[in-house]
Short mmCIF file of C-alpha atoms and ligand atoms in Angstrom, two decimals:
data_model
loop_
_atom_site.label_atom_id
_atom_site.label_comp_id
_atom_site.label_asym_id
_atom_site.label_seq_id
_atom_site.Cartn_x
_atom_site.Cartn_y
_atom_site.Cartn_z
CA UNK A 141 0.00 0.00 0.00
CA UNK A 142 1.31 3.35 -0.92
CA UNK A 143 2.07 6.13 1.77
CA UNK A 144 -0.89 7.81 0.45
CA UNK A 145 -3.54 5.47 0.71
CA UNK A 146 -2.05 4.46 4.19
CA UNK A 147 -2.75 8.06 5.33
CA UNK A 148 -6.38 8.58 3.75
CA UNK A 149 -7.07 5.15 5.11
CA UNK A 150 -6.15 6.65 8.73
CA UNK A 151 -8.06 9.75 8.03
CA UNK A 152 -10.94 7.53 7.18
CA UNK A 153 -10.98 5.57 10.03
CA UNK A 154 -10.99 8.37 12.32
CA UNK A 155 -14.12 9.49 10.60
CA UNK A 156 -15.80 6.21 10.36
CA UNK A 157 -15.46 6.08 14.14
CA UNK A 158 -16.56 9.60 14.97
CA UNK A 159 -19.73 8.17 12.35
CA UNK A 160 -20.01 5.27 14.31
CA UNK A 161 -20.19 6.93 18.11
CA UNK A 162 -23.17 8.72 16.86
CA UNK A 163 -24.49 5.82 14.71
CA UNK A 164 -24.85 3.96 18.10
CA UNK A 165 -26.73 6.21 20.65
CA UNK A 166 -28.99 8.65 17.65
CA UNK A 167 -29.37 6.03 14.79
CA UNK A 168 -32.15 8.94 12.71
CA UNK A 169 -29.80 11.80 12.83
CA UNK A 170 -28.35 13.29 9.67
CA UNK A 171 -25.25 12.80 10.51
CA UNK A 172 -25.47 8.91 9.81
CA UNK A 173 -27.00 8.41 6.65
CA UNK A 174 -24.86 8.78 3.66
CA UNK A 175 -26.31 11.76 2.30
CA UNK A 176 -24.40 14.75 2.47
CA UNK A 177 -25.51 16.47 5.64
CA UNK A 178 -28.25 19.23 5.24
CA UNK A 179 -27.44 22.79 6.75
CA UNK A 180 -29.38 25.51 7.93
CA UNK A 181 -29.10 28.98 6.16
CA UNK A 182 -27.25 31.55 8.42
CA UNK A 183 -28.72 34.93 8.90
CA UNK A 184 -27.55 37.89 6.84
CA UNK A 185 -24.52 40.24 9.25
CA UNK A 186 -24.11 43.92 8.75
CA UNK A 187 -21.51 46.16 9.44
CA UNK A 188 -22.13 48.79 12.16
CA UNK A 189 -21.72 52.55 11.13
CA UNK A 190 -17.88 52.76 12.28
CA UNK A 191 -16.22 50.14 9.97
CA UNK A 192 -14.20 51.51 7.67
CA UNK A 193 -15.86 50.85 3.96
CA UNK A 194 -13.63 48.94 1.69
CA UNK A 195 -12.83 50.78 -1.74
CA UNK A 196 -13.85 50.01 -4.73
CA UNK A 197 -11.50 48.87 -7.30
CA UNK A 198 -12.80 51.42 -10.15
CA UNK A 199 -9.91 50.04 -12.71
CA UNK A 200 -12.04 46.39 -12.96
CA UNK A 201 -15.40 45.32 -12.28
CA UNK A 202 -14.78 43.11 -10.21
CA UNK A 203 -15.95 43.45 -6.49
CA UNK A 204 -14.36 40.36 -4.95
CA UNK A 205 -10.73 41.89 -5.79
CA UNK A 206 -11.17 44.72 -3.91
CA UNK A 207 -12.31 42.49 -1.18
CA UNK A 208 -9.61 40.16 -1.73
CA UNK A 209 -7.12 43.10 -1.61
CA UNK A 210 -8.22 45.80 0.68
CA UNK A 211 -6.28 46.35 4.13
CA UNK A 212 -9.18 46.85 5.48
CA UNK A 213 -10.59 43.10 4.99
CA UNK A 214 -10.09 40.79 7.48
CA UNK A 215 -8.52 37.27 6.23
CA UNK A 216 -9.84 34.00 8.30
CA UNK A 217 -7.98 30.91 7.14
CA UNK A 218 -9.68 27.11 7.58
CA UNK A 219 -9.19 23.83 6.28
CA UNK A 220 -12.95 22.06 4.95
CA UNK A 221 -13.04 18.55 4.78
CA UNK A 222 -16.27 16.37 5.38
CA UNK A 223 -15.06 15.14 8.36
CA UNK A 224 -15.02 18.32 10.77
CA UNK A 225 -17.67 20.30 8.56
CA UNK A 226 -19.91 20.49 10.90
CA UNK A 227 -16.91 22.21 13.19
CA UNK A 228 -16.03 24.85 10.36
CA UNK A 229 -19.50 26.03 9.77
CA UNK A 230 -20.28 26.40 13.41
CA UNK A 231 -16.54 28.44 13.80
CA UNK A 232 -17.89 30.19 10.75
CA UNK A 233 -20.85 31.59 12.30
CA UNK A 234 -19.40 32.57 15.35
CA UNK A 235 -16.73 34.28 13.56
CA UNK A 236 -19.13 36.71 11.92
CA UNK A 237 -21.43 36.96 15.10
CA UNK A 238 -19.60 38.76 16.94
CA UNK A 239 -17.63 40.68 14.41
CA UNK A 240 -18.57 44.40 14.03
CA UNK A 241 -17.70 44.71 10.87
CA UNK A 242 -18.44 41.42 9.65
CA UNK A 243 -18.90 42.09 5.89
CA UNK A 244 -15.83 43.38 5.75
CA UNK A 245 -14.42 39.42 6.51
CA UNK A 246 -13.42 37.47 3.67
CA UNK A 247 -12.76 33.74 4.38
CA UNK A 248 -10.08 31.41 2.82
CA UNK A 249 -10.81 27.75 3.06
CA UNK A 250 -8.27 25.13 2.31
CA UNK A 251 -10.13 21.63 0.47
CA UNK A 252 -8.63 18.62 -0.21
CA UNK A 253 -8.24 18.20 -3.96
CA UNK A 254 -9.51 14.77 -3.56
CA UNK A 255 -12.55 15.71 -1.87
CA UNK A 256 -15.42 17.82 -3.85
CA UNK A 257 -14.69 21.07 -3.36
CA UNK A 258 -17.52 21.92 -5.73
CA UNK A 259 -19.57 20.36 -3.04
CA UNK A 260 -18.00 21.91 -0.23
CA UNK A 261 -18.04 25.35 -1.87
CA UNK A 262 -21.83 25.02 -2.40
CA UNK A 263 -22.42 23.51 1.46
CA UNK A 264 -20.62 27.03 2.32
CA UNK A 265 -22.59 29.21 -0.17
CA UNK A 266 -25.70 27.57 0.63
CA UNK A 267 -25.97 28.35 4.38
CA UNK A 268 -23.75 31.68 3.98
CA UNK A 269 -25.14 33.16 1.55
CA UNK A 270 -23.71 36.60 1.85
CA UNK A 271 -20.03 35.12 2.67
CA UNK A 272 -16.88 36.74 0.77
CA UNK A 273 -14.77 33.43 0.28
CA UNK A 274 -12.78 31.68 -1.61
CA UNK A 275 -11.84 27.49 -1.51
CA UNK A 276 -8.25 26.71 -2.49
CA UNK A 277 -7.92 22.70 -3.48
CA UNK A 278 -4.35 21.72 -1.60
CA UNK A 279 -2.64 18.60 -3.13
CA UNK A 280 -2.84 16.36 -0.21
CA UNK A 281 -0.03 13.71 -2.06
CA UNK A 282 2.49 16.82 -2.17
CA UNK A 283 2.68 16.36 2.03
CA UNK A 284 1.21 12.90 2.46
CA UNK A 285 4.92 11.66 1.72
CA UNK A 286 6.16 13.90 4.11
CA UNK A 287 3.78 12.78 6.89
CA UNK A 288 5.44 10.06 9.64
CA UNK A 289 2.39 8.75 11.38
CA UNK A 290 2.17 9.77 15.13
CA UNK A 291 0.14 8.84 17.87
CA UNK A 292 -3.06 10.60 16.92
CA UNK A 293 -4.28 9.28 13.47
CA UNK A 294 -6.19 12.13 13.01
CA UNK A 295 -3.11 14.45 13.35
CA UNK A 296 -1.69 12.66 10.51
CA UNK A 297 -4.80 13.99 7.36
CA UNK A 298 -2.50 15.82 5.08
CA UNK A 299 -4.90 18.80 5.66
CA UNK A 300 -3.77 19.36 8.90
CA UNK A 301 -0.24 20.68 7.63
CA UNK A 302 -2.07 23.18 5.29
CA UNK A 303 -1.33 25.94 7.04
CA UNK A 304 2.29 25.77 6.21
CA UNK A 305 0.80 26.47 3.17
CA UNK A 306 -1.10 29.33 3.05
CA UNK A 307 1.45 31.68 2.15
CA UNK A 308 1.59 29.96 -1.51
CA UNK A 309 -2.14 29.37 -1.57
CA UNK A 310 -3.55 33.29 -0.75
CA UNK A 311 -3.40 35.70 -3.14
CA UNK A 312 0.05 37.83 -3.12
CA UNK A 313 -1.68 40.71 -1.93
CA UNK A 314 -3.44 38.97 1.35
CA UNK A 315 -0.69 40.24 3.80
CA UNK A 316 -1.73 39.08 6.59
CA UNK A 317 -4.38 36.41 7.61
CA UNK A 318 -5.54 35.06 10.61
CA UNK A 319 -5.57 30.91 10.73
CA UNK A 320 -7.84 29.18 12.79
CA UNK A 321 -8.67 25.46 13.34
CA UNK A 322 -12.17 23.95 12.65
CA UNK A 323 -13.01 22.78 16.18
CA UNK A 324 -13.60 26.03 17.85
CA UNK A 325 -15.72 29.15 18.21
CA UNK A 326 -14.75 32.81 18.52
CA UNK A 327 -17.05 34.55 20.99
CA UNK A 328 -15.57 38.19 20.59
CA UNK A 329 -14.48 40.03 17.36
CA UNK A 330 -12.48 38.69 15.44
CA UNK A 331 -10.96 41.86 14.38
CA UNK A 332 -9.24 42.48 17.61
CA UNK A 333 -7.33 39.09 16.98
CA UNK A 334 -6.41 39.87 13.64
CA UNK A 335 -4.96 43.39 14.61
CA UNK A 336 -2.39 41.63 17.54
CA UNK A 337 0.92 43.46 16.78
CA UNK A 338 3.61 41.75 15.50
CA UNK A 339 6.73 43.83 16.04
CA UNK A 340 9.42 44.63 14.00
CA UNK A 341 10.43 40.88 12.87
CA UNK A 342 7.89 38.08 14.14
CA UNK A 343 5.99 36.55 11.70
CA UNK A 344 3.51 35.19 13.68
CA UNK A 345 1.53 35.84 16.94
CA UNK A 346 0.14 33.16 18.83
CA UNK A 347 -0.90 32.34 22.69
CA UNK A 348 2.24 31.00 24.06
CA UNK A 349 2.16 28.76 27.53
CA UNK A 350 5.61 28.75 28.96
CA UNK A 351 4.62 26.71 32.00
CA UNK A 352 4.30 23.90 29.55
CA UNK A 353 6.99 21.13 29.39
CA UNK A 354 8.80 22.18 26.46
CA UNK A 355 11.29 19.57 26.99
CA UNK A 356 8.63 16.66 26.02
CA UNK A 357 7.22 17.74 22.34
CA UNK A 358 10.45 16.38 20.94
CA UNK A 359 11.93 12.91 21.86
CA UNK A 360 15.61 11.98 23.28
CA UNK A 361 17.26 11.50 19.93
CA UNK A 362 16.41 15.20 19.70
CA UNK A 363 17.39 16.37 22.96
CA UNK A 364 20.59 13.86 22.64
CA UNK A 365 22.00 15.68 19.53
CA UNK A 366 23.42 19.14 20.05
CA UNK A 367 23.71 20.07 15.81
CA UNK A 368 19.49 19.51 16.82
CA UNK A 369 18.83 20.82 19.79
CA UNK A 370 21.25 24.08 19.54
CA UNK A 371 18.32 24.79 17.36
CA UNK A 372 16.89 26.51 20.63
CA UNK A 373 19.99 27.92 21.81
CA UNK A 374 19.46 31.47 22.80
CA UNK A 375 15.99 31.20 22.26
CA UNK A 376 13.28 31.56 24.98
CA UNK A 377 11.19 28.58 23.32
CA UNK A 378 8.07 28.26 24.90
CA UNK A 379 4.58 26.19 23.56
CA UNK A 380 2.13 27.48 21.75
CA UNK A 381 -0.92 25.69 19.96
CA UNK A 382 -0.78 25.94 16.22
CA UNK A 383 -5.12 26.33 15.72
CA UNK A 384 -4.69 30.13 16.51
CA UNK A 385 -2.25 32.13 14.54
CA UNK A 386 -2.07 35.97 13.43
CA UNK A 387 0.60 35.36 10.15
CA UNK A 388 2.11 37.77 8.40
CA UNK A 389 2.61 36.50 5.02
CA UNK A 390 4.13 39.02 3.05
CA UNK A 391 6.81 38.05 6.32
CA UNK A 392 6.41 34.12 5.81
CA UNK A 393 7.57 34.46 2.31
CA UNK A 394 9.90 36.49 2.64
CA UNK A 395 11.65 33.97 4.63
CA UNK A 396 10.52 30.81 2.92
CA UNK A 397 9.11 29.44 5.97
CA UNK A 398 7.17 27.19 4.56
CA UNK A 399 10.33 25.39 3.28
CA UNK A 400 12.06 25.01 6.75
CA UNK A 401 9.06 23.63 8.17
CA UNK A 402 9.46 20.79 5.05
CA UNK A 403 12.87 21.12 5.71
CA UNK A 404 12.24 19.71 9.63
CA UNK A 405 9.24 17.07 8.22
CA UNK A 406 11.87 15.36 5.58
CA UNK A 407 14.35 14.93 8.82
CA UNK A 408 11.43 13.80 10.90
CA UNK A 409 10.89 11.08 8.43
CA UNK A 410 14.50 10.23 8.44
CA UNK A 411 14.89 9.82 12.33
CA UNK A 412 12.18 10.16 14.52
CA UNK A 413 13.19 13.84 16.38
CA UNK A 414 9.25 14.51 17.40
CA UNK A 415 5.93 12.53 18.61
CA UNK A 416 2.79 14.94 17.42
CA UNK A 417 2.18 15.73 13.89
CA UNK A 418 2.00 19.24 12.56
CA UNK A 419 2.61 21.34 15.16
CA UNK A 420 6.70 20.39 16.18
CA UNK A 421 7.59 21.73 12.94
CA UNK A 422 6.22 25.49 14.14
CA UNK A 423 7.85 25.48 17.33
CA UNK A 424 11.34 23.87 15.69
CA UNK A 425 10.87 27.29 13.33
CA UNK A 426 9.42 29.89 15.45
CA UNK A 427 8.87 29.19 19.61
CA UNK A 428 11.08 32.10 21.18
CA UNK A 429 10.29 34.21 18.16
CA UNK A 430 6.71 34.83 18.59
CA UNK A 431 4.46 37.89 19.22
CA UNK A 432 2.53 37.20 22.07
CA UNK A 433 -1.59 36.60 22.39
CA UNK A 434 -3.89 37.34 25.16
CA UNK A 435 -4.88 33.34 26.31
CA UNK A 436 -8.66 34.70 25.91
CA UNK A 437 -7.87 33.90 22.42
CA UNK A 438 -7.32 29.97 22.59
CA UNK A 439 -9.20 28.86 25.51
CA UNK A 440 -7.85 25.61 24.51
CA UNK A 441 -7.91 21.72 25.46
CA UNK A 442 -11.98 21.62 25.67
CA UNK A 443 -11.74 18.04 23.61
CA UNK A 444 -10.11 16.62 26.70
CA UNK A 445 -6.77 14.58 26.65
CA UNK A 446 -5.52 12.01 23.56
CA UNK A 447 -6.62 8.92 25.18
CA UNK A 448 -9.67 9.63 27.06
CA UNK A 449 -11.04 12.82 25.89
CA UNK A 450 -12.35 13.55 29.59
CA UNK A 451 -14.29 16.65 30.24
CA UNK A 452 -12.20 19.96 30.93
CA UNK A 453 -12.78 23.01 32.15
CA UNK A 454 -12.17 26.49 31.20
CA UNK A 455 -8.58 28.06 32.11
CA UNK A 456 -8.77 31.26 34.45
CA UNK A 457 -9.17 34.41 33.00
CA UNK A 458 -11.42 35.91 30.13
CA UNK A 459 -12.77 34.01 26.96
CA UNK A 460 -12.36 35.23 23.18
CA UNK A 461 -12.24 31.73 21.94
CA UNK A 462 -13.65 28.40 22.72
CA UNK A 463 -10.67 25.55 21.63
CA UNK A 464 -12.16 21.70 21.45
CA UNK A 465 -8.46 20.80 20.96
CA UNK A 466 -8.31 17.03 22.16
CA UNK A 467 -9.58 13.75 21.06
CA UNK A 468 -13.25 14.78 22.02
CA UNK A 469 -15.21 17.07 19.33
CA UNK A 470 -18.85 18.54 21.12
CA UNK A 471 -20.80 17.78 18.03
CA UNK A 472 -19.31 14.03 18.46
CA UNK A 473 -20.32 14.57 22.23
CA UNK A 474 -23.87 15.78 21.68
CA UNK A 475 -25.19 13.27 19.38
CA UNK A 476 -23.81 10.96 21.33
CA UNK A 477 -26.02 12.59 24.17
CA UNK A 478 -22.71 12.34 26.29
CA UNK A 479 -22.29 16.06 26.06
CA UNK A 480 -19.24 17.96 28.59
CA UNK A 481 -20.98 20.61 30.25
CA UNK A 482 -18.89 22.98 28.12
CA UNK A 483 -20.39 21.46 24.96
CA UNK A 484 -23.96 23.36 25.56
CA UNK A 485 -21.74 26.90 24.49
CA UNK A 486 -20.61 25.17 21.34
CA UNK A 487 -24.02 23.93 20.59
CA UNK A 488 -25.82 27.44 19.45
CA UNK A 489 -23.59 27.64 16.43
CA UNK A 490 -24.47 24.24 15.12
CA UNK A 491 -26.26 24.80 11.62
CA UNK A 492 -26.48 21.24 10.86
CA UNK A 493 -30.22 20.77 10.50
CA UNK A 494 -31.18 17.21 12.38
CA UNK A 495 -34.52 15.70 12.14
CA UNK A 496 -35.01 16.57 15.55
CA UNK A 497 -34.18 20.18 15.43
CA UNK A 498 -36.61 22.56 15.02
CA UNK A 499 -36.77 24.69 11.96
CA UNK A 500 -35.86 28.45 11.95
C1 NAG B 26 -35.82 5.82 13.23
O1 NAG B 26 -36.67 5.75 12.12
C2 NAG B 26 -37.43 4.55 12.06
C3 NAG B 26 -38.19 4.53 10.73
O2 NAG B 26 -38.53 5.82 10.30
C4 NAG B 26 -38.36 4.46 13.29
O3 NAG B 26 -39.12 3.26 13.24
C5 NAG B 26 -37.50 4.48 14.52
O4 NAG B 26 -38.31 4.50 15.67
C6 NAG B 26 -36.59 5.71 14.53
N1 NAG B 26 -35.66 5.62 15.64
C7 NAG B 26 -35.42 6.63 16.45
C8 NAG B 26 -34.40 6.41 17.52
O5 NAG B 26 -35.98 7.73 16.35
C1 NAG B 27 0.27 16.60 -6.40
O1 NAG B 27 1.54 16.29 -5.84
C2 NAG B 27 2.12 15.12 -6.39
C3 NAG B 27 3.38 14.80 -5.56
O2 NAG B 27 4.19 15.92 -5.40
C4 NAG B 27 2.40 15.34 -7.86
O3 NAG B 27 2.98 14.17 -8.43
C5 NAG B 27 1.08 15.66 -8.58
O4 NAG B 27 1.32 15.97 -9.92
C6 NAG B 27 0.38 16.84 -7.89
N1 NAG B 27 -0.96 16.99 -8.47
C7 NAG B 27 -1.42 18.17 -8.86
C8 NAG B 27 -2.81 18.17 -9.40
O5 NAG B 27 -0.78 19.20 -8.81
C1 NAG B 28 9.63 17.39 31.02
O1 NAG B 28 9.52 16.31 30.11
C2 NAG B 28 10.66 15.49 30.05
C3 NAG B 28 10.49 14.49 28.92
O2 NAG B 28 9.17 14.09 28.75
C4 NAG B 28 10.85 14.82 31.41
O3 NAG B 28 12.00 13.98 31.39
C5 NAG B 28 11.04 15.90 32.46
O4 NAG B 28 11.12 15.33 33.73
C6 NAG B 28 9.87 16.88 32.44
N1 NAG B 28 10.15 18.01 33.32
C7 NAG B 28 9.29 18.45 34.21
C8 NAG B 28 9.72 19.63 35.01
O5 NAG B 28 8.19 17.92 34.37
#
């Protein structure tokens, strides 16, 4: 079997069992039948008075440019696949919720070319009707060669390394763009985020959690070999969770990130230097060189832990984000009718239209 089909097969289990968990305990919900699942329309969001109106491009008729190019738009950056649609358009929602200038927000999603991102495209259109977007098929093959499998098949979808990507797949002049994971909701505006300074030289801005055992992301060969693990010297490396980023891309390029993360996946497949998936790469590149995030903005770890996926609770402090990082996803949870209590605040931004629910 080729390392391809070894990796969709993983991603495919992973979604087969989510399928399953909510196969046993609601066997009528939409979610188990094979047809693709039905979502509810969104309502229509307006700017207030104060955000600052976008300018028309009067050289070319076409509207979406100036959108596209503005510095006044806001860039949001997510992967779609089937398996955690559910999760995007829910993050989707709350996105433009609590923006105040949410038609000023143009979204970016990331497909799978081997998935139908016709069909995802007109799930999105469908329910969002008034959505600036744009879908961007990513060759999956062009990293599934680069992926080593680690513990968490799910961390191992191609997809997931997409947002080494996004420099390439934007348009040149998308400068900066704010990258969030599918398993979450923003409760606060998303502008704010996007707007995190990022001094003179970082290229990205992130929560970081220096508490964190640094030490254990990467294994003993790593730690063992000094032309490694100098890597860090002089640098005040500290964690931070790859599902919330501020990047500056004109930045990224500049640099070629996007090749020394590749760089640190083909050495990764050579000896085994990390355990997780896609995020050692970013801290191998950037912890220590971060700009710093307010922790409102990745309340994170609300999937529970790798094995279990037990309940958690919030961290101290304010909430700008809701993170189901973790094994356990709430829409998993709630048809399962095995909710976490935390689950009922994902559970207003769920436009997947069950049976059950009633119609609005
Ligand atoms: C599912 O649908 C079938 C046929 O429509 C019905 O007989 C059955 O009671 C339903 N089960 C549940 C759990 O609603
Ligand atoms: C995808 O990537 C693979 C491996 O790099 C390459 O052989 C193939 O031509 C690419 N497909 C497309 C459509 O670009
Ligand atoms: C950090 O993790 C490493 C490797 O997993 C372990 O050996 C070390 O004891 C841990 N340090 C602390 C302070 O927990």
């Amino acid at each position: 079997m080729s390392k391809l089909a070894a990796h969709v097969v993983l991603c495919l289990l992973n979604l087969v069992i989510s399928l399953s968990l909510s196969l046993i305990t609601t066997s009528n919900a939409t979610t188990t039948s094979s047809a693709p699942p039905h979502f509810r329309e969104a309502p229509e969001f307006y700017n207030s008075p104060e955000c600052p109106p976008i300018p028309e491009d009067e050289t070319s008729d076409d509207q979406e440019g100036s959108y596209l190019c503005s510095d006044q738009t806001i860039h949001v950056a997510m992967t779609l696949d089937a398996a955690y649609l559910r999760g995007s358009m829910a993050a989707i929602l709350s996105v433009l919720q609590h923006s105040s200038c949410p038609q000023n927000v143009v979204f970016h999603f990331v497909a799978s070319a081997s998935a139908s991102a016709d069909q995802l495209r007109s799930t999105i259109a469908k329910s969002f009707p008034y959505l600036r977007f744009q879908v961007y098929p990513f060759n999956d093959s062009a990293v599934a060669g680069l992926i080593s499998t680690s513990i968490r098949a799910a961390l191992d979808c191609p997809l997931n390394y997409a947002r080494n990507y996004l420099a390439n797949l934007l348009p040149l002049c998308v400068r900066r763009v704010v990258y969030l994971d599918s398993d979450l909701v923003v409760v606060d505006d998303i502008a704010k985020l996007a707007a995190t300074p990022l001094g003179d030289h970082s290229v990205l801005a992130a929560p970081e959690y220096c508490n964190a055992n640094f030490t254990s992301y990467f294994t003993p060969t790593f730690w063992a070999n000094p032309a490694l693990s100098l890597i860090f010297a002089g640098r005040k490396a500290c964690y931070f969770n790859t599902g919330v980023m501020v990047i500056d891309l004109e930045r990224w390029r500049a640099g070629d990130y996007t090749t020394k993360i590749v760089e640190w996946m083909e050495l990764q497949k050579r000896m085994r230097i990390y355990e997780l998936g896609s995020l050692p790469p970013f801290l191998l590149v950037f912890a220590g060189n971060i700009a710093p995030v307010d922790h409102r903005w990745n309340q994170h770890g609300l999937g529970g832990d790798n094995f279990w996926g037990l309940c958690r609770d919030l961290h101290p402090g304010p909430v700008s984000l809701l993170h189901w990082s973790g094994k356990g996803k709430p829409w998993v949870r709630l048809d399962a009718n095995r909710p976490c209590p935390l689950d009922a605040l994902w559970a207003p931004y769920d436009l997947l239209q069950t049976p059950f629910a009633l119609d609005s």
